Amino acid sequence: MQEGVTDEVVMALADFAIAPQFSTREKLALQFAERMALNHHTIDDDFFRDLRREFTAAEILELGMLTGLFIGYGRLLSILDLENPSTTP
């Protein structure tokens, strides 16, 4: 993927599995992130086999660590309501 994210790419994320903007590798990474965020129990041996076809063990670890970090960060922002800060001191 090129540097930077265009509006077209952002819109394609809604249907990333069929979006021509993403490579097979990118689609798999997006699927991994989606599964981590929504239902990590669906990340089974078959899915790991698919991951290993496209990524090294180190890349899978990095993908998992970064995905987990951003999921956790988003949830923290949400529970602390930092996305909508109060206007009162």
PDB file of N, CA and C in Angstrom:
ATOM      1  N   MET A   1       0.844  -1.167   0.000  1.00  0.00           N
ATOM      2  CA  MET A   1       0.000   0.000   0.000  1.00  0.00           C
ATOM      3  C   MET A   1       0.889   1.230   0.000  1.00  0.00           C
ATOM      4  N   GLN A   2       0.457   2.254  -0.699  1.00  0.00           N
ATOM      5  CA  GLN A   2       1.204   3.498  -0.752  1.00  0.00           C
ATOM      6  C   GLN A   2       1.153   4.203   0.591  1.00  0.00           C
ATOM      7  N   GLU A   3       2.100   5.128   0.776  1.00  0.00           N
ATOM      8  CA  GLU A   3       2.066   5.937   1.991  1.00  0.00           C
ATOM      9  C   GLU A   3       0.846   6.835   1.960  1.00  0.00           C
ATOM     10  N   GLY A   4       0.288   7.056   3.128  1.00  0.00           N
ATOM     11  CA  GLY A   4      -0.888   7.913   3.212  1.00  0.00           C
ATOM     12  C   GLY A   4      -2.148   7.126   2.919  1.00  0.00           C
ATOM     13  N   VAL A   5      -3.234   7.638   3.424  1.00  0.00           N
ATOM     14  CA  VAL A   5      -4.513   6.965   3.236  1.00  0.00           C
ATOM     15  C   VAL A   5      -5.470   7.952   2.575  1.00  0.00           C
ATOM     16  N   THR A   6      -5.978   7.564   1.424  1.00  0.00           N
ATOM     17  CA  THR A   6      -6.932   8.417   0.714  1.00  0.00           C
ATOM     18  C   THR A   6      -8.340   8.136   1.214  1.00  0.00           C
ATOM     19  N   ASP A   7      -9.255   9.030   0.898  1.00  0.00           N
ATOM     20  CA  ASP A   7     -10.661   8.807   1.236  1.00  0.00           C
ATOM     21  C   ASP A   7     -11.169   7.521   0.594  1.00  0.00           C
ATOM     22  N   GLU A   8     -10.698   7.238  -0.600  1.00  0.00           N
ATOM     23  CA  GLU A   8     -11.114   6.013  -1.309  1.00  0.00           C
ATOM     24  C   GLU A   8     -10.709   4.761  -0.539  1.00  0.00           C
ATOM     25  N   VAL A   9      -9.516   4.765   0.001  1.00  0.00           N
ATOM     26  CA  VAL A   9      -9.043   3.618   0.779  1.00  0.00           C
ATOM     27  C   VAL A   9      -9.855   3.476   2.066  1.00  0.00           C
ATOM     28  N   VAL A  10     -10.122   4.587   2.729  1.00  0.00           N
ATOM     29  CA  VAL A  10     -10.918   4.544   3.962  1.00  0.00           C
ATOM     30  C   VAL A  10     -12.298   3.970   3.664  1.00  0.00           C
ATOM     31  N   MET A  11     -12.918   4.400   2.596  1.00  0.00           N
ATOM     32  CA  MET A  11     -14.243   3.896   2.226  1.00  0.00           C
ATOM     33  C   MET A  11     -14.185   2.401   1.886  1.00  0.00           C
ATOM     34  N   ALA A  12     -13.096   1.955   1.294  1.00  0.00           N
ATOM     35  CA  ALA A  12     -12.949   0.546   0.915  1.00  0.00           C
ATOM     36  C   ALA A  12     -12.819  -0.368   2.128  1.00  0.00           C
ATOM     37  N   LEU A  13     -12.452   0.174   3.274  1.00  0.00           N
ATOM     38  CA  LEU A  13     -12.307  -0.650   4.475  1.00  0.00           C
ATOM     39  C   LEU A  13     -13.613  -1.328   4.871  1.00  0.00           C
ATOM     40  N   ALA A  14     -14.745  -0.718   4.545  1.00  0.00           N
ATOM     41  CA  ALA A  14     -16.044  -1.301   4.898  1.00  0.00           C
ATOM     42  C   ALA A  14     -16.229  -2.676   4.263  1.00  0.00           C
ATOM     43  N   ASP A  15     -15.693  -2.865   3.073  1.00  0.00           N
ATOM     44  CA  ASP A  15     -15.787  -4.141   2.361  1.00  0.00           C
ATOM     45  C   ASP A  15     -14.393  -4.594   1.927  1.00  0.00           C
ATOM     46  N   PHE A  16     -13.450  -4.576   2.854  1.00  0.00           N
ATOM     47  CA  PHE A  16     -12.056  -4.842   2.494  1.00  0.00           C
ATOM     48  C   PHE A  16     -11.847  -6.199   1.843  1.00  0.00           C
ATOM     49  N   ALA A  17     -12.674  -7.172   2.160  1.00  0.00           N
ATOM     50  CA  ALA A  17     -12.489  -8.522   1.618  1.00  0.00           C
ATOM     51  C   ALA A  17     -12.629  -8.563   0.100  1.00  0.00           C
ATOM     52  N   ILE A  18     -13.397  -7.639  -0.455  1.00  0.00           N
ATOM     53  CA  ILE A  18     -13.592  -7.619  -1.907  1.00  0.00           C
ATOM     54  C   ILE A  18     -13.013  -6.368  -2.563  1.00  0.00           C
ATOM     55  N   ALA A  19     -12.404  -5.495  -1.774  1.00  0.00           N
ATOM     56  CA  ALA A  19     -11.879  -4.235  -2.306  1.00  0.00           C
ATOM     57  C   ALA A  19     -10.595  -4.471  -3.101  1.00  0.00           C
ATOM     58  N   PRO A  20     -10.545  -3.992  -4.333  1.00  0.00           N
ATOM     59  CA  PRO A  20      -9.347  -4.196  -5.149  1.00  0.00           C
ATOM     60  C   PRO A  20      -8.148  -3.358  -4.686  1.00  0.00           C
ATOM     61  N   GLN A  21      -8.381  -2.403  -3.806  1.00  0.00           N
ATOM     62  CA  GLN A  21      -7.293  -1.549  -3.325  1.00  0.00           C
ATOM     63  C   GLN A  21      -6.299  -2.303  -2.443  1.00  0.00           C
ATOM     64  N   PHE A  22      -6.731  -3.434  -1.892  1.00  0.00           N
ATOM     65  CA  PHE A  22      -5.893  -4.156  -0.945  1.00  0.00           C
ATOM     66  C   PHE A  22      -5.350  -5.448  -1.545  1.00  0.00           C
ATOM     67  N   SER A  23      -4.089  -5.717  -1.232  1.00  0.00           N
ATOM     68  CA  SER A  23      -3.465  -6.972  -1.665  1.00  0.00           C
ATOM     69  C   SER A  23      -3.995  -8.114  -0.793  1.00  0.00           C
ATOM     70  N   THR A  24      -3.688  -9.336  -1.191  1.00  0.00           N
ATOM     71  CA  THR A  24      -4.070 -10.504  -0.387  1.00  0.00           C
ATOM     72  C   THR A  24      -3.494 -10.394   1.015  1.00  0.00           C
ATOM     73  N   ARG A  25      -2.263  -9.987   1.106  1.00  0.00           N
ATOM     74  CA  ARG A  25      -1.577  -9.828   2.392  1.00  0.00           C
ATOM     75  C   ARG A  25      -2.274  -8.764   3.252  1.00  0.00           C
ATOM     76  N   GLU A  26      -2.618  -7.645   2.649  1.00  0.00           N
ATOM     77  CA  GLU A  26      -3.305  -6.578   3.391  1.00  0.00           C
ATOM     78  C   GLU A  26      -4.693  -7.023   3.840  1.00  0.00           C
ATOM     79  N   LYS A  27      -5.396  -7.741   2.982  1.00  0.00           N
ATOM     80  CA  LYS A  27      -6.725  -8.239   3.354  1.00  0.00           C
ATOM     81  C   LYS A  27      -6.639  -9.200   4.535  1.00  0.00           C
ATOM     82  N   LEU A  28      -5.621 -10.027   4.543  1.00  0.00           N
ATOM     83  CA  LEU A  28      -5.436 -10.970   5.641  1.00  0.00           C
ATOM     84  C   LEU A  28      -5.116 -10.229   6.941  1.00  0.00           C
ATOM     85  N   ALA A  29      -4.289  -9.200   6.863  1.00  0.00           N
ATOM     86  CA  ALA A  29      -3.971  -8.396   8.049  1.00  0.00           C
ATOM     87  C   ALA A  29      -5.222  -7.683   8.560  1.00  0.00           C
ATOM     88  N   LEU A  30      -6.029  -7.157   7.655  1.00  0.00           N
ATOM     89  CA  LEU A  30      -7.276  -6.504   8.060  1.00  0.00           C
ATOM     90  C   LEU A  30      -8.247  -7.502   8.682  1.00  0.00           C
ATOM     91  N   GLN A  31      -8.302  -8.699   8.118  1.00  0.00           N
ATOM     92  CA  GLN A  31      -9.173  -9.731   8.684  1.00  0.00           C
ATOM     93  C   GLN A  31      -8.692 -10.114  10.085  1.00  0.00           C
ATOM     94  N   PHE A  32      -7.388 -10.212  10.260  1.00  0.00           N
ATOM     95  CA  PHE A  32      -6.825 -10.514  11.574  1.00  0.00           C
ATOM     96  C   PHE A  32      -7.222  -9.430  12.581  1.00  0.00           C
ATOM     97  N   ALA A  33      -7.061  -8.167  12.208  1.00  0.00           N
ATOM     98  CA  ALA A  33      -7.403  -7.053  13.102  1.00  0.00           C
ATOM     99  C   ALA A  33      -8.891  -7.063  13.436  1.00  0.00           C
ATOM    100  N   GLU A  34      -9.717  -7.328  12.444  1.00  0.00           N
ATOM    101  CA  GLU A  34     -11.161  -7.373  12.683  1.00  0.00           C
ATOM    102  C   GLU A  34     -11.525  -8.505  13.645  1.00  0.00           C
ATOM    103  N   ARG A  35     -10.931  -9.663  13.429  1.00  0.00           N
ATOM    104  CA  ARG A  35     -11.206 -10.799  14.317  1.00  0.00           C
ATOM    105  C   ARG A  35     -10.700 -10.534  15.730  1.00  0.00           C
ATOM    106  N   MET A  36      -9.538  -9.919  15.847  1.00  0.00           N
ATOM    107  CA  MET A  36      -9.001  -9.575  17.171  1.00  0.00           C
ATOM    108  C   MET A  36      -9.946  -8.623  17.902  1.00  0.00           C
ATOM    109  N   ALA A  37     -10.505  -7.676  17.182  1.00  0.00           N
ATOM    110  CA  ALA A  37     -11.358  -6.664  17.800  1.00  0.00           C
ATOM    111  C   ALA A  37     -12.755  -7.185  18.123  1.00  0.00           C
ATOM    112  N   LEU A  38     -13.289  -8.039  17.262  1.00  0.00           N
ATOM    113  CA  LEU A  38     -14.694  -8.419  17.392  1.00  0.00           C
ATOM    114  C   LEU A  38     -14.927  -9.809  17.980  1.00  0.00           C
ATOM    115  N   ASN A  39     -14.069 -10.774  17.638  1.00  0.00           N
ATOM    116  CA  ASN A  39     -14.256 -12.136  18.143  1.00  0.00           C
ATOM    117  C   ASN A  39     -12.957 -12.917  17.963  1.00  0.00           C
ATOM    118  N   HIS A  40     -12.046 -12.725  18.899  1.00  0.00           N
ATOM    119  CA  HIS A  40     -10.726 -13.349  18.772  1.00  0.00           C
ATOM    120  C   HIS A  40     -10.779 -14.874  18.812  1.00  0.00           C
ATOM    121  N   HIS A  41     -11.882 -15.445  19.270  1.00  0.00           N
ATOM    122  CA  HIS A  41     -12.008 -16.907  19.304  1.00  0.00           C
ATOM    123  C   HIS A  41     -12.090 -17.516  17.903  1.00  0.00           C
ATOM    124  N   THR A  42     -12.324 -16.685  16.883  1.00  0.00           N
ATOM    125  CA  THR A  42     -12.371 -17.193  15.508  1.00  0.00           C
ATOM    126  C   THR A  42     -10.981 -17.312  14.884  1.00  0.00           C
ATOM    127  N   ILE A  43      -9.961 -16.911  15.619  1.00  0.00           N
ATOM    128  CA  ILE A  43      -8.590 -17.042  15.126  1.00  0.00           C
ATOM    129  C   ILE A  43      -8.111 -18.440  15.506  1.00  0.00           C
ATOM    130  N   ASP A  44      -8.355 -19.368  14.606  1.00  0.00           N
ATOM    131  CA  ASP A  44      -8.075 -20.779  14.859  1.00  0.00           C
ATOM    132  C   ASP A  44      -6.861 -21.254  14.069  1.00  0.00           C
ATOM    133  N   ASP A  45      -6.604 -22.550  14.116  1.00  0.00           N
ATOM    134  CA  ASP A  45      -5.446 -23.123  13.419  1.00  0.00           C
ATOM    135  C   ASP A  45      -5.511 -22.878  11.917  1.00  0.00           C
ATOM    136  N   ASP A  46      -6.691 -22.981  11.328  1.00  0.00           N
ATOM    137  CA  ASP A  46      -6.831 -22.745   9.890  1.00  0.00           C
ATOM    138  C   ASP A  46      -6.456 -21.312   9.538  1.00  0.00           C
ATOM    139  N   PHE A  47      -6.909 -20.364  10.365  1.00  0.00           N
ATOM    140  CA  PHE A  47      -6.582 -18.968  10.096  1.00  0.00           C
ATOM    141  C   PHE A  47      -5.077 -18.735  10.254  1.00  0.00           C
ATOM    142  N   PHE A  48      -4.468 -19.351  11.261  1.00  0.00           N
ATOM    143  CA  PHE A  48      -3.020 -19.207  11.428  1.00  0.00           C
ATOM    144  C   PHE A  48      -2.254 -19.811  10.253  1.00  0.00           C
ATOM    145  N   ARG A  49      -2.775 -20.871   9.681  1.00  0.00           N
ATOM    146  CA  ARG A  49      -2.147 -21.439   8.483  1.00  0.00           C
ATOM    147  C   ARG A  49      -2.145 -20.408   7.360  1.00  0.00           C
ATOM    148  N   ASP A  50      -3.271 -19.713   7.198  1.00  0.00           N
ATOM    149  CA  ASP A  50      -3.363 -18.659   6.180  1.00  0.00           C
ATOM    150  C   ASP A  50      -2.369 -17.533   6.483  1.00  0.00           C
ATOM    151  N   LEU A  51      -2.294 -17.137   7.747  1.00  0.00           N
ATOM    152  CA  LEU A  51      -1.351 -16.081   8.132  1.00  0.00           C
ATOM    153  C   LEU A  51       0.080 -16.487   7.809  1.00  0.00           C
ATOM    154  N   ARG A  52       0.429 -17.730   8.124  1.00  0.00           N
ATOM    155  CA  ARG A  52       1.808 -18.198   7.906  1.00  0.00           C
ATOM    156  C   ARG A  52       2.189 -18.272   6.429  1.00  0.00           C
ATOM    157  N   ARG A  53       1.210 -18.365   5.572  1.00  0.00           N
ATOM    158  CA  ARG A  53       1.492 -18.351   4.127  1.00  0.00           C
ATOM    159  C   ARG A  53       1.948 -16.974   3.662  1.00  0.00           C
ATOM    160  N   GLU A  54       1.508 -15.938   4.341  1.00  0.00           N
ATOM    161  CA  GLU A  54       1.797 -14.560   3.918  1.00  0.00           C
ATOM    162  C   GLU A  54       2.785 -13.827   4.824  1.00  0.00           C
ATOM    163  N   PHE A  55       2.884 -14.246   6.075  1.00  0.00           N
ATOM    164  CA  PHE A  55       3.696 -13.528   7.054  1.00  0.00           C
ATOM    165  C   PHE A  55       4.677 -14.460   7.753  1.00  0.00           C
ATOM    166  N   THR A  56       5.815 -13.903   8.154  1.00  0.00           N
ATOM    167  CA  THR A  56       6.762 -14.658   8.975  1.00  0.00           C
ATOM    168  C   THR A  56       6.226 -14.690  10.410  1.00  0.00           C
ATOM    169  N   ALA A  57       6.829 -15.534  11.235  1.00  0.00           N
ATOM    170  CA  ALA A  57       6.426 -15.598  12.643  1.00  0.00           C
ATOM    171  C   ALA A  57       6.612 -14.242  13.321  1.00  0.00           C
ATOM    172  N   ALA A  58       7.710 -13.563  13.005  1.00  0.00           N
ATOM    173  CA  ALA A  58       7.971 -12.243  13.593  1.00  0.00           C
ATOM    174  C   ALA A  58       6.920 -11.227  13.141  1.00  0.00           C
ATOM    175  N   GLU A  59       6.519 -11.295  11.879  1.00  0.00           N
ATOM    176  CA  GLU A  59       5.494 -10.368  11.375  1.00  0.00           C
ATOM    177  C   GLU A  59       4.136 -10.634  12.019  1.00  0.00           C
ATOM    178  N   ILE A  60       3.813 -11.905  12.245  1.00  0.00           N
ATOM    179  CA  ILE A  60       2.546 -12.249  12.911  1.00  0.00           C
ATOM    180  C   ILE A  60       2.550 -11.702  14.331  1.00  0.00           C
ATOM    181  N   LEU A  61       3.670 -11.860  15.026  1.00  0.00           N
ATOM    182  CA  LEU A  61       3.784 -11.324  16.381  1.00  0.00           C
ATOM    183  C   LEU A  61       3.635  -9.806  16.371  1.00  0.00           C
ATOM    184  N   GLU A  62       4.313  -9.143  15.454  1.00  0.00           N
ATOM    185  CA  GLU A  62       4.222  -7.681  15.364  1.00  0.00           C
ATOM    186  C   GLU A  62       2.798  -7.240  15.026  1.00  0.00           C
ATOM    187  N   LEU A  63       2.161  -7.934  14.100  1.00  0.00           N
ATOM    188  CA  LEU A  63       0.777  -7.624  13.739  1.00  0.00           C
ATOM    189  C   LEU A  63      -0.134  -7.780  14.950  1.00  0.00           C
ATOM    190  N   GLY A  64       0.049  -8.853  15.698  1.00  0.00           N
ATOM    191  CA  GLY A  64      -0.764  -9.081  16.889  1.00  0.00           C
ATOM    192  C   GLY A  64      -0.519  -8.047  17.966  1.00  0.00           C
ATOM    193  N   MET A  65       0.742  -7.706  18.201  1.00  0.00           N
ATOM    194  CA  MET A  65       1.070  -6.718  19.228  1.00  0.00           C
ATOM    195  C   MET A  65       0.507  -5.343  18.877  1.00  0.00           C
ATOM    196  N   LEU A  66       0.676  -4.923  17.641  1.00  0.00           N
ATOM    197  CA  LEU A  66       0.172  -3.600  17.237  1.00  0.00           C
ATOM    198  C   LEU A  66      -1.350  -3.569  17.225  1.00  0.00           C
ATOM    199  N   THR A  67      -1.962  -4.644  16.757  1.00  0.00           N
ATOM    200  CA  THR A  67      -3.423  -4.707  16.744  1.00  0.00           C
ATOM    201  C   THR A  67      -3.959  -4.636  18.166  1.00  0.00           C
ATOM    202  N   GLY A  68      -3.379  -5.435  19.061  1.00  0.00           N
ATOM    203  CA  GLY A  68      -3.803  -5.413  20.458  1.00  0.00           C
ATOM    204  C   GLY A  68      -3.593  -4.054  21.100  1.00  0.00           C
ATOM    205  N   LEU A  69      -2.477  -3.415  20.791  1.00  0.00           N
ATOM    206  CA  LEU A  69      -2.187  -2.090  21.335  1.00  0.00           C
ATOM    207  C   LEU A  69      -3.249  -1.078  20.916  1.00  0.00           C
ATOM    208  N   PHE A  70      -3.585  -1.066  19.636  1.00  0.00           N
ATOM    209  CA  PHE A  70      -4.556  -0.089  19.156  1.00  0.00           C
ATOM    210  C   PHE A  70      -5.979  -0.406  19.610  1.00  0.00           C
ATOM    211  N   ILE A  71      -6.314  -1.685  19.725  1.00  0.00           N
ATOM    212  CA  ILE A  71      -7.633  -2.045  20.275  1.00  0.00           C
ATOM    213  C   ILE A  71      -7.713  -1.561  21.723  1.00  0.00           C
ATOM    214  N   GLY A  72      -6.680  -1.853  22.491  1.00  0.00           N
ATOM    215  CA  GLY A  72      -6.652  -1.425  23.889  1.00  0.00           C
ATOM    216  C   GLY A  72      -6.684   0.084  24.027  1.00  0.00           C
ATOM    217  N   TYR A  73      -5.926   0.778  23.196  1.00  0.00           N
ATOM    218  CA  TYR A  73      -5.895   2.237  23.230  1.00  0.00           C
ATOM    219  C   TYR A  73      -7.275   2.815  22.920  1.00  0.00           C
ATOM    220  N   GLY A  74      -7.938   2.269  21.910  1.00  0.00           N
ATOM    221  CA  GLY A  74      -9.283   2.729  21.557  1.00  0.00           C
ATOM    222  C   GLY A  74     -10.285   2.495  22.678  1.00  0.00           C
ATOM    223  N   ARG A  75     -10.166   1.363  23.331  1.00  0.00           N
ATOM    224  CA  ARG A  75     -11.085   1.064  24.447  1.00  0.00           C
ATOM    225  C   ARG A  75     -10.810   1.976  25.635  1.00  0.00           C
ATOM    226  N   LEU A  76      -9.546   2.265  25.904  1.00  0.00           N
ATOM    227  CA  LEU A  76      -9.211   3.183  26.984  1.00  0.00           C
ATOM    228  C   LEU A  76      -9.771   4.573  26.698  1.00  0.00           C
ATOM    229  N   LEU A  77      -9.592   5.059  25.478  1.00  0.00           N
ATOM    230  CA  LEU A  77     -10.163   6.362  25.116  1.00  0.00           C
ATOM    231  C   LEU A  77     -11.665   6.371  25.325  1.00  0.00           C
ATOM    232  N   SER A  78     -12.293   5.278  24.986  1.00  0.00           N
ATOM    233  CA  SER A  78     -13.742   5.186  25.125  1.00  0.00           C
ATOM    234  C   SER A  78     -14.183   5.211  26.590  1.00  0.00           C
ATOM    235  N   ILE A  79     -13.559   4.392  27.443  1.00  0.00           N
ATOM    236  CA  ILE A  79     -14.021   4.340  28.831  1.00  0.00           C
ATOM    237  C   ILE A  79     -13.677   5.609  29.607  1.00  0.00           C
ATOM    238  N   LEU A  80     -12.617   6.289  29.202  1.00  0.00           N
ATOM    239  CA  LEU A  80     -12.263   7.552  29.844  1.00  0.00           C
ATOM    240  C   LEU A  80     -12.974   8.742  29.198  1.00  0.00           C
ATOM    241  N   ASP A  81     -13.742   8.447  28.160  1.00  0.00           N
ATOM    242  CA  ASP A  81     -14.480   9.451  27.394  1.00  0.00           C
ATOM    243  C   ASP A  81     -13.554  10.558  26.899  1.00  0.00           C
ATOM    244  N   LEU A  82     -12.376  10.176  26.468  1.00  0.00           N
ATOM    245  CA  LEU A  82     -11.407  11.146  25.950  1.00  0.00           C
ATOM    246  C   LEU A  82     -11.698  11.552  24.512  1.00  0.00           C
ATOM    247  N   GLU A  83     -12.595  10.825  23.864  1.00  0.00           N
ATOM    248  CA  GLU A  83     -12.978  11.189  22.504  1.00  0.00           C
ATOM    249  C   GLU A  83     -13.888  12.418  22.505  1.00  0.00           C
ATOM    250  N   ASN A  84     -14.607  12.627  23.626  1.00  0.00           N
ATOM    251  CA  ASN A  84     -15.532  13.745  23.764  1.00  0.00           C
ATOM    252  C   ASN A  84     -15.252  14.464  25.076  1.00  0.00           C
ATOM    253  N   PRO A  85     -14.123  15.170  25.144  1.00  0.00           N
ATOM    254  CA  PRO A  85     -13.776  15.789  26.420  1.00  0.00           C
ATOM    255  C   PRO A  85     -14.798  16.844  26.841  1.00  0.00           C
ATOM    256  N   SER A  86     -15.013  16.907  28.107  1.00  0.00           N
ATOM    257  CA  SER A  86     -15.960  17.869  28.676  1.00  0.00           C
ATOM    258  C   SER A  86     -15.405  19.282  28.504  1.00  0.00           C
ATOM    259  N   THR A  87     -16.290  20.231  28.373  1.00  0.00           N
ATOM    260  CA  THR A  87     -15.869  21.621  28.243  1.00  0.00           C
ATOM    261  C   THR A  87     -15.727  22.284  29.599  1.00  0.00           C
ATOM    262  N   THR A  88     -16.106  21.576  30.659  1.00  0.00           N
ATOM    263  CA  THR A  88     -15.956  22.128  32.006  1.00  0.00           C
ATOM    264  C   THR A  88     -14.631  21.692  32.594  1.00  0.00           C
ATOM    265  N   PRO A  89     -13.991  22.568  33.360  1.00  0.00           N
ATOM    266  CA  PRO A  89     -12.675  22.212  33.934  1.00  0.00           C
ATOM    267  C   PRO A  89     -12.773  21.158  35.004  1.00  0.00           C
TER     268      PRO A  89
END
